[in-house]
XYZ file of C-alpha atoms in Angstrom:
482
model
C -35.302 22.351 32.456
C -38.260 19.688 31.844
C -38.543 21.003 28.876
C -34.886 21.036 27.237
C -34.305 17.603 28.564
C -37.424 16.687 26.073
C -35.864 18.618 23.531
C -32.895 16.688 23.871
C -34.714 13.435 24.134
C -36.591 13.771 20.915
C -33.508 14.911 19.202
C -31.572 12.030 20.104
C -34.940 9.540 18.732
C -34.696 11.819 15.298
C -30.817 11.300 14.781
C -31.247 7.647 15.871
C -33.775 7.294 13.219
C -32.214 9.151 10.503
C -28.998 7.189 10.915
C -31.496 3.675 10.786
C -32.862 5.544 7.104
C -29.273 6.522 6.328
C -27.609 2.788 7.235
C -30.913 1.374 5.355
C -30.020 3.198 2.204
C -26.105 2.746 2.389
C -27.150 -0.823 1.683
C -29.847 -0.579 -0.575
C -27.090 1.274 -2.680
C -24.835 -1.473 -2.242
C -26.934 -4.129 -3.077
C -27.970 -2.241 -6.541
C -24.312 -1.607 -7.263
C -23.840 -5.331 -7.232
C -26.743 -5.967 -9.029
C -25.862 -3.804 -12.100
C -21.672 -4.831 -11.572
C -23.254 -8.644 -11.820
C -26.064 -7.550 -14.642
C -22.970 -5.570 -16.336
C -20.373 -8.370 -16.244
C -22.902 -11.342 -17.384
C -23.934 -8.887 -20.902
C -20.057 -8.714 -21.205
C -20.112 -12.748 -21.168
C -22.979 -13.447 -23.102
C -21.776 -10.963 -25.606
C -18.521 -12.835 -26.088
C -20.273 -16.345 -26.085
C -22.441 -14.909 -28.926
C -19.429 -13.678 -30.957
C -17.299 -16.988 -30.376
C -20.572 -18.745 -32.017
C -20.694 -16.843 -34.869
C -17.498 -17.303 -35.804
C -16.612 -20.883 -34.511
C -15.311 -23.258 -37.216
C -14.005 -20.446 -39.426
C -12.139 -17.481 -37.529
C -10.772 -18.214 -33.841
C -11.234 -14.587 -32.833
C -14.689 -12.051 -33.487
C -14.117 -9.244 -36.304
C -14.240 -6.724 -33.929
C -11.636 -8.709 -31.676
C -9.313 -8.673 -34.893
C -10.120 -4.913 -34.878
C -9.482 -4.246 -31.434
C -6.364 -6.718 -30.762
C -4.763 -6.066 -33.990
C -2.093 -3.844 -33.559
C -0.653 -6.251 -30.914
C -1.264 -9.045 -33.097
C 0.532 -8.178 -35.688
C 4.282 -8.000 -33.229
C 6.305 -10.527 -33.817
C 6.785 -11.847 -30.539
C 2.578 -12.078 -30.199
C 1.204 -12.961 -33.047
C -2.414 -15.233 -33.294
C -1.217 -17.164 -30.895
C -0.179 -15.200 -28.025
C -3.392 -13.630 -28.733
C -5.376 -16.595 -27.895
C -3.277 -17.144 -25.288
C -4.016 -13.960 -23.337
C -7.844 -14.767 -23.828
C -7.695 -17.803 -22.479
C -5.512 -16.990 -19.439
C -6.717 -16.217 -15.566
C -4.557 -13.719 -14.039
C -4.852 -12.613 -10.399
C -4.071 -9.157 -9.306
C -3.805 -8.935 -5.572
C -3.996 -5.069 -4.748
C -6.160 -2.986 -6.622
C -4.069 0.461 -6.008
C -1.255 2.528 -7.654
C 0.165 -0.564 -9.321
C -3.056 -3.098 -9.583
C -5.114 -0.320 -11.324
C -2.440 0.057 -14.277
C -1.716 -3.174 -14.057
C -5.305 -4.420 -14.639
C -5.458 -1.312 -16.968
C -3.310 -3.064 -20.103
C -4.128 -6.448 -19.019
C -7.706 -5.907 -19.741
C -6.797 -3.723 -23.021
C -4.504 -6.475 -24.097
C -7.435 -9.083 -24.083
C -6.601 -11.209 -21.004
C -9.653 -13.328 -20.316
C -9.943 -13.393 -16.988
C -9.116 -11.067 -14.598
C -9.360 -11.069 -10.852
C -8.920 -8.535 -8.216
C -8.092 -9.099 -4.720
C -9.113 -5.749 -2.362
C -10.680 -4.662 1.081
C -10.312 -1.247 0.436
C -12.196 1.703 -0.597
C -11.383 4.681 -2.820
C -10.034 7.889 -1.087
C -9.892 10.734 -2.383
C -5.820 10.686 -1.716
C -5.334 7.181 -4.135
C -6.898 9.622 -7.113
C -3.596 11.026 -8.061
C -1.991 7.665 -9.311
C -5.203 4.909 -8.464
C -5.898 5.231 -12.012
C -8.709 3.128 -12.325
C -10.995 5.184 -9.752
C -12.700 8.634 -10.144
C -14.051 11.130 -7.834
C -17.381 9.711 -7.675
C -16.331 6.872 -6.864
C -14.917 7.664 -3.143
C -16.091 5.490 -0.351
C -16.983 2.842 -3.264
C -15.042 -0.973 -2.611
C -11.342 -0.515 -4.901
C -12.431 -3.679 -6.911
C -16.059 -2.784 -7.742
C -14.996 0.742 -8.636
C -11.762 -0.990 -11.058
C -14.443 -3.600 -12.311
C -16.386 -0.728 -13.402
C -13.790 1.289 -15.446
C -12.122 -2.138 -16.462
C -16.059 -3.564 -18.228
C -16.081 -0.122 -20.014
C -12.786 -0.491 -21.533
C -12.725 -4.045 -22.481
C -16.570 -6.287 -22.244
C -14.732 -9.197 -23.702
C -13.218 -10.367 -20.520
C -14.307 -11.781 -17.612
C -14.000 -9.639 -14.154
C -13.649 -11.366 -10.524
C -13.903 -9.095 -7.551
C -12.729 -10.640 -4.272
C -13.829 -8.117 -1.750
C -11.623 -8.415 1.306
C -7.813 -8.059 1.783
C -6.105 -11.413 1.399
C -5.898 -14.011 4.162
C -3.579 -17.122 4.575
C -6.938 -19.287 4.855
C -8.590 -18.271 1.692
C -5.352 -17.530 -0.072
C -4.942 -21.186 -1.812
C -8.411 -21.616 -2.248
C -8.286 -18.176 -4.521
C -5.068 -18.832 -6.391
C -6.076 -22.183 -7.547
C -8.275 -21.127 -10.227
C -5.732 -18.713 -11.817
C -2.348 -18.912 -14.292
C -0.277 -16.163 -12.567
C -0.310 -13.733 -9.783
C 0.574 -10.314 -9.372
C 1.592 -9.045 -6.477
C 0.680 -4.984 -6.344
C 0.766 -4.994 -2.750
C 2.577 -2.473 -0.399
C 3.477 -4.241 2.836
C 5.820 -7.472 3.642
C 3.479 -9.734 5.281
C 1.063 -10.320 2.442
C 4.132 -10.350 -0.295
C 5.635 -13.567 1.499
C 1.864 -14.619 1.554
C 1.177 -14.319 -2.109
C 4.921 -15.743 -2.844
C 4.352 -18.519 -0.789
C 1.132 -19.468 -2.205
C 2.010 -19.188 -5.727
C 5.232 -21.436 -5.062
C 2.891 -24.129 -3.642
C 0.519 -23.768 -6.038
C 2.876 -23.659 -8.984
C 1.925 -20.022 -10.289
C 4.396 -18.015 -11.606
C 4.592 -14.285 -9.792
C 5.124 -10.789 -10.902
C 6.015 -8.723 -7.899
C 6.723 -4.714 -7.929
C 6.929 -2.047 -5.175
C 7.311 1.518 -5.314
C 8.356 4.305 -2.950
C 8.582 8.021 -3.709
C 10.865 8.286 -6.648
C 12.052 4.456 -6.817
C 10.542 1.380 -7.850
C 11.540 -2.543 -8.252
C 10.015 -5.351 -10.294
C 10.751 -9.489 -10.287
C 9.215 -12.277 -12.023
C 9.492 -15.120 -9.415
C 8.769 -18.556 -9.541
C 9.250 -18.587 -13.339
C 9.094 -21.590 -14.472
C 7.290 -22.768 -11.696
C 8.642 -26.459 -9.935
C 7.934 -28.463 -7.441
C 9.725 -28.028 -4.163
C 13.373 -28.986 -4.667
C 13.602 -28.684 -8.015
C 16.549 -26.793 -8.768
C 15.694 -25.528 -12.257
C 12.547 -23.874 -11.196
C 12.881 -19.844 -10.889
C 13.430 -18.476 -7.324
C 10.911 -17.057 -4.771
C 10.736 -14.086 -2.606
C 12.180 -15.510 0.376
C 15.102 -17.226 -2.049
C 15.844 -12.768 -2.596
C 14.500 -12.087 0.930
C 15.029 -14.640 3.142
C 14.555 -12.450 6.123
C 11.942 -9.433 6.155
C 13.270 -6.024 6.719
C 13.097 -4.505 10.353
C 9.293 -3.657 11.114
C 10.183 -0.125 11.832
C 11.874 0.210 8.732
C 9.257 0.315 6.513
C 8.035 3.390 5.354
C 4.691 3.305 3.640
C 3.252 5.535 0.784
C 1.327 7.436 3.551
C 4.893 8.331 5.112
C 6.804 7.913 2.383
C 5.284 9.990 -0.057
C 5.088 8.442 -3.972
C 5.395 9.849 -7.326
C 1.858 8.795 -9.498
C 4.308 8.261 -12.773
C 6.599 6.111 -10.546
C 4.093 3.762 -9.432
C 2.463 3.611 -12.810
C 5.462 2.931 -14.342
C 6.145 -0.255 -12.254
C 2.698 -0.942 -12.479
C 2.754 -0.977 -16.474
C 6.184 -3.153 -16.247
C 3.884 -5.981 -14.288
C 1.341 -6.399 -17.342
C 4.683 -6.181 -19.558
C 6.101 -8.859 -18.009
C 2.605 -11.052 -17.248
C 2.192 -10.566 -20.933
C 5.600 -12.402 -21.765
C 4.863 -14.856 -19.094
C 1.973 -16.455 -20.583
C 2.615 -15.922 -24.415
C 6.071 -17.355 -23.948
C 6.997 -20.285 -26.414
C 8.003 -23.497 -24.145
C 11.374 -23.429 -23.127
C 11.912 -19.536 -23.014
C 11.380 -19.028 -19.300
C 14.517 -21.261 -18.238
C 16.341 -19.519 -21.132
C 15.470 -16.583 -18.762
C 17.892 -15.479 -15.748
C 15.876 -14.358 -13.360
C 16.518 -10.605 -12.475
C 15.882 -7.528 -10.117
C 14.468 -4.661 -12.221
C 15.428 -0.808 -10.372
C 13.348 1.911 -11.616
C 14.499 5.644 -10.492
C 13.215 8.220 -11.918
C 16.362 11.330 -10.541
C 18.656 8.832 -11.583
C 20.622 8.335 -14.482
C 20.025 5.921 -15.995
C 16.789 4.991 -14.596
C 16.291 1.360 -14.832
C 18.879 -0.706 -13.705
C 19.387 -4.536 -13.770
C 20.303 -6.932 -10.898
C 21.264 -10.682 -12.367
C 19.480 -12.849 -8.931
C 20.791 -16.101 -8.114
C 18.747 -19.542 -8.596
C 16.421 -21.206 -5.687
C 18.501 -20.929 -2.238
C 19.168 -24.938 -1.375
C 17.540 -24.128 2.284
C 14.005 -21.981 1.416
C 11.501 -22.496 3.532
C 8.898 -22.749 0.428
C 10.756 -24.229 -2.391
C 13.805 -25.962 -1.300
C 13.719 -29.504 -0.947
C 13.746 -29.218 2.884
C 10.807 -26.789 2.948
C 9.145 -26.184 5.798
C 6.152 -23.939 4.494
C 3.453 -25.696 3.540
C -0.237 -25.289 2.103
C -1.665 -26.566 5.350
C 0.941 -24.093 7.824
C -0.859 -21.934 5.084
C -4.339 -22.205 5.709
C -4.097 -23.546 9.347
C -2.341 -20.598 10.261
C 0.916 -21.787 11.794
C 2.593 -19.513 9.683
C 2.182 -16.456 11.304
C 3.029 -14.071 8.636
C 2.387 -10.856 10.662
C 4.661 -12.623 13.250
C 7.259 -13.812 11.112
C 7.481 -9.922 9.345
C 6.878 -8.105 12.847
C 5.192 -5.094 13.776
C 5.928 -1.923 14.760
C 3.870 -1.158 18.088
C 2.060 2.216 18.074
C 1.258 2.295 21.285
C 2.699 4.996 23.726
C 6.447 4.646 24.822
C 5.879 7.943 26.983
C 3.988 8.450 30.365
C 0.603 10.403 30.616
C 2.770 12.943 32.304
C 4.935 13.258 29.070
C 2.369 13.830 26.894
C -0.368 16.565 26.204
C -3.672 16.211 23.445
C -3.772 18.577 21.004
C -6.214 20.461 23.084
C -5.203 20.699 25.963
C -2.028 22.293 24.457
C -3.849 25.173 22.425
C -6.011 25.378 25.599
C -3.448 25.867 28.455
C -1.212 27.657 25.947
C -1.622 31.321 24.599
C 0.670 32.213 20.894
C 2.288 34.625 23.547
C 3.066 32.152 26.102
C 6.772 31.237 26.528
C 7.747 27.784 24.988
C 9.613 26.079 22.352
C 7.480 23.944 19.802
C 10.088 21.293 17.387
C 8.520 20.035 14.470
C 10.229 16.667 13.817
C 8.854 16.038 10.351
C 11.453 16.612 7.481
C 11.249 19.889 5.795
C 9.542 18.890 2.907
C 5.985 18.259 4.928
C 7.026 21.351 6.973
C 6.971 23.828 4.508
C 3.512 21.822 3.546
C 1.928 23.187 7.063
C 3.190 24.460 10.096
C 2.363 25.428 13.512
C 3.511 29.161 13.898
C 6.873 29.956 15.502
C 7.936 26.462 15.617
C 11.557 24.969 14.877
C 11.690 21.842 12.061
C 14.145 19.432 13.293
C 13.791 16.611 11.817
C 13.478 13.116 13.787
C 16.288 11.380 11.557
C 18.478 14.426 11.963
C 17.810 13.534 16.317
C 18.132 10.045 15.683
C 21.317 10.636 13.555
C 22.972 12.580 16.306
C 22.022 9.474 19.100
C 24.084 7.091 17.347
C 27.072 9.634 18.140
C 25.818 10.571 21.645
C 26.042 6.522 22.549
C 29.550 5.951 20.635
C 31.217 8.591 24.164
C 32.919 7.662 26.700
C 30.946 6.849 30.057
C 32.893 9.557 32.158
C 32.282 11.690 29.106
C 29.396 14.926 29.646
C 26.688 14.835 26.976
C 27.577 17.373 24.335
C 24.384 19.141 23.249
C 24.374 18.706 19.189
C 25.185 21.761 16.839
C 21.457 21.247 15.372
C 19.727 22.144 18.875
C 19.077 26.330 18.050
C 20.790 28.219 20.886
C 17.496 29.524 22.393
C 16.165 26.563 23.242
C 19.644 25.204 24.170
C 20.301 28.473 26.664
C 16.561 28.400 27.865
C 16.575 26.649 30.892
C 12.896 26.767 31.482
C 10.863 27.549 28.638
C 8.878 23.751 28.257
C 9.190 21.790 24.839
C 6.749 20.647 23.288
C 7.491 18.574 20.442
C 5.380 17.510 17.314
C 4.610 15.092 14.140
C 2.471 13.783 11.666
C 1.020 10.730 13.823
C 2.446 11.195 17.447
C 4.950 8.439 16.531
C 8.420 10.413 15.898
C 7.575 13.172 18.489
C 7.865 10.610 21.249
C 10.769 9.298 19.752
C 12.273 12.632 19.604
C 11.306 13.472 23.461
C 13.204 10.544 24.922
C 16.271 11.403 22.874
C 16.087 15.224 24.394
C 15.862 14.405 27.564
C 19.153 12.001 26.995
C 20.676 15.236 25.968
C 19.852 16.580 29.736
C 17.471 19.606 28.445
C 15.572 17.936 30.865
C 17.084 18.723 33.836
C 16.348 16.067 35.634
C 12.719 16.836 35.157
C 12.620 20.463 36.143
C 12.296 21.366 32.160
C 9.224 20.287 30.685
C 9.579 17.985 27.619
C 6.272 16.565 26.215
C 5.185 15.520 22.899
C 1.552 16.519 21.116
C -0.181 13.165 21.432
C -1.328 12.155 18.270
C 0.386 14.801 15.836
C -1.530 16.724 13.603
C -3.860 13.966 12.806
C -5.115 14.840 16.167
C -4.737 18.390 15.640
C -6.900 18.132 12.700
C -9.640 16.759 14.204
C -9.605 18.552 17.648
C -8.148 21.964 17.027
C -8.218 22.935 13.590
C -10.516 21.190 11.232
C -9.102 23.117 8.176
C -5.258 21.884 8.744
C -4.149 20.049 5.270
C -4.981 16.715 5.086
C -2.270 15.168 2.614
């Protein structure tokens, strides 16, 4: 016994000390990444400042920046100047995913001079399919150093900044300052009325997009950019949004699902437009209606166009009564997470409602009698699927709810047409009902027991805690990971 409890003793030093050697040369790796990214991005510079020498007092651009930006050049609505306008513009792009990395993609091909990217993420191997910046060898690498990478290959002329942390309301003026115009290519309401915000008090004009399975939408906001209260200046995102949508609304691209083409396509639109923005002759942006671009790609036709109205008289950023300002900003007053809500994950069920993954293929033989719903729609169903369970999906349970609450009081509880009869005639068989993240399926168990399969608790209705996420990592390590 003496002797295993050694053993186990001088394994635990070894791992202790390989995970020391491993954490040592995670950031020996790091710091040689940054080294060449820095040694990379400086040749880029010097190689420009060299070219602009050569060529000062005769030509404004280098011969091989005439070669490489000609084809643009020669469009009408460019020409040399819009040229030398995109070289010496600073754009921001705040989100370095499926819309920054096209985005940033033509920007840098079209010659912009400097380009910035806000990020705190890292590559996955699931952003490969429409990140289009990042390759496979670059998983686990920071989004912006991997974009900053592709981006110096395609274009050393311009200047990369990589701002390696997701965007806060304290360092959010401080970042903007230095730049022309912002992009917003980010996926989640708190940090768009951020960056809108910001830019308004800063007076940068915006390009905002979204996209969401097979639909996408696209403004140019604060365009021309005014001083609070001026009437002419273009409106904001809370002049279109005023009020965020409900917290559980929101569907990310994790839920949602998203098309790579779709988001590309929006992201593409953003350079189009940023392009426009800052090689537009003075006086063409008020000529300008502002507008609400919808992109959908089953629909015909796909792109649709929504005329918006000017600045609302009462915004909280740019109306002359605004309340938002860059110290409620950086102070923090403005509660942004607060203001946009958040959907709690924690668990609306008891303990007793609720089993782990484990303990249910534990306690639980294929044979055993019981009734397994799948609330996920059918699509991720057919994906993977525990065997011999029933896909109802949640909205199809939430869907019937809204009818159960319209009866009368005095009224029994009809059970819904979309409950199968042997789990509707099966008085004791438990349920045990499933998702993707142990959200729905908790959801779904309160609204069965409404129904009264519960019986008053002599039926067993639980949920899987933690959906297949959980099943993944305690059952079956080999379930699809999508």
């Amino acid at each position: 016994m003496e002797d295993l409890e050694s053993k186990c003793a001088s394994l635990r030093t070894e791992v202790a000390a390989t995970e020391a050697q491993l954490a040592r040369l995670k950031r020996e790796l790091h710091d040689a990444e940054e080294t060449a990214l820095k040694s990379r991005t400086q040749d880029a510079a010097d190689a420009s400042t060299e070219a602009e020498t050569r060529v000062k007092g005769k030509w404004p651009l280098s011969g091989e920046e005439y070669r490489r930006y000609g084809r643009q050049m020669i469009v009408p609505q460019l020409g040399l100047q819009g040229q030398l306008k995109l070289r010496d513009a600073k754009v921001l792009i705040v989100g370095a995913g499926g819309l920054g990395c096209p985005a940033a993609l033509y920007l840098a091909g079209a010659g912009v001079g400097t380009l910035g990217l806000v990020d705190g993420d890292r590559v996955e191997s699931s952003n490969l399919h429409r990140q289009v910046l990042h390759r496979s060898k670059n998983v686990g690498k920071l989004k912006v150093d991997s974009a900053i990478e592709y981006l110096t290959e395609l274009n050393s002329h311009s200047t990369y900044i990589a701002h390696r942390a997701h965007l806060a309301p304290q360092e959010a003026p401080d970042i903007f300052k230095d730049y022309d115009l912002i992009l917003d290519c980010t996926d989640n309401p708190a940090t768009r009325y951020l960056i809108s915000d910001t830019a308004v008090l800063l007076g940068k004009p915006l390009v905002s997009a979204s996209a969401l399975r097979t639909e996408g939408q696209l403004m140019v906001l604060n365009n021309p950019p005014r001083p609070a209260g001026d009437k002419t200046g273009g409106p904001c995102y809370r002049c279109v949004f005023p009020k965020p949508p409900p917290a559980n609304s929101i569907t990310s691209c994790a839920d949602g699902g998203i098309l790579g083409p779709v988001v590309g396509t929006m992201g593409v639109l953003q350079a189009l437009e940023a392009i426009k923005v800052l090689t537009a002759l003075e006086g063409t942006a008020e000529a300008t209606p502002p507008s609400l671009l919808i992109f959908s790609a089953y629909s015909t036709p796909q792109f649709r166009t929504i005329k918006l109205r000017s600045r609302r008289p009462n915004c909280a950023v740019c109306s002359a009564d605004a309340s938002v300002t860059l110290e409620s900003v950086r102070s923090g007053s403005m509660d942004y997470v607060f203001f946009c809500g958040t959907v709690d994950p924690e668990d609306i069920l008891s303990s007793e409602e609720r089993v782990t993954p484990l303990e249910y293929n534990k306690d639980h033989s294929p044979d055993t009698g019981r009734h397994v719903i799948d609330v996920r729609d059918k699509v991720q169903f057919d994906i993977c699927n525990l065997e011999n369970s029933i896909n109802i999906p949640i909205s199809t349970i939430l869907a019937s709810a809204h009818s159960t609450a319209t009866k009368l009081a005095d009224e029994p509880t009809p059970l819904p047409s979309w409950l199968p009869s042997e789990i509707a005639g099966d008085s004791d068989s438990p349920i045990y009902v499933v998702c993707r993240q142990g959200n729905d399926s908790q959801t779904a168990v309160r609204m069965l027991k409404e129904l009264g399969l519960g019986r008053g608790g002599e039926r067993r209705i639980v949920d899987i805690k933690g959906g297949f996420r959980s099943w993944r990592e305690q059952v079956d390590p080999d379930w699809p990971d999508y």
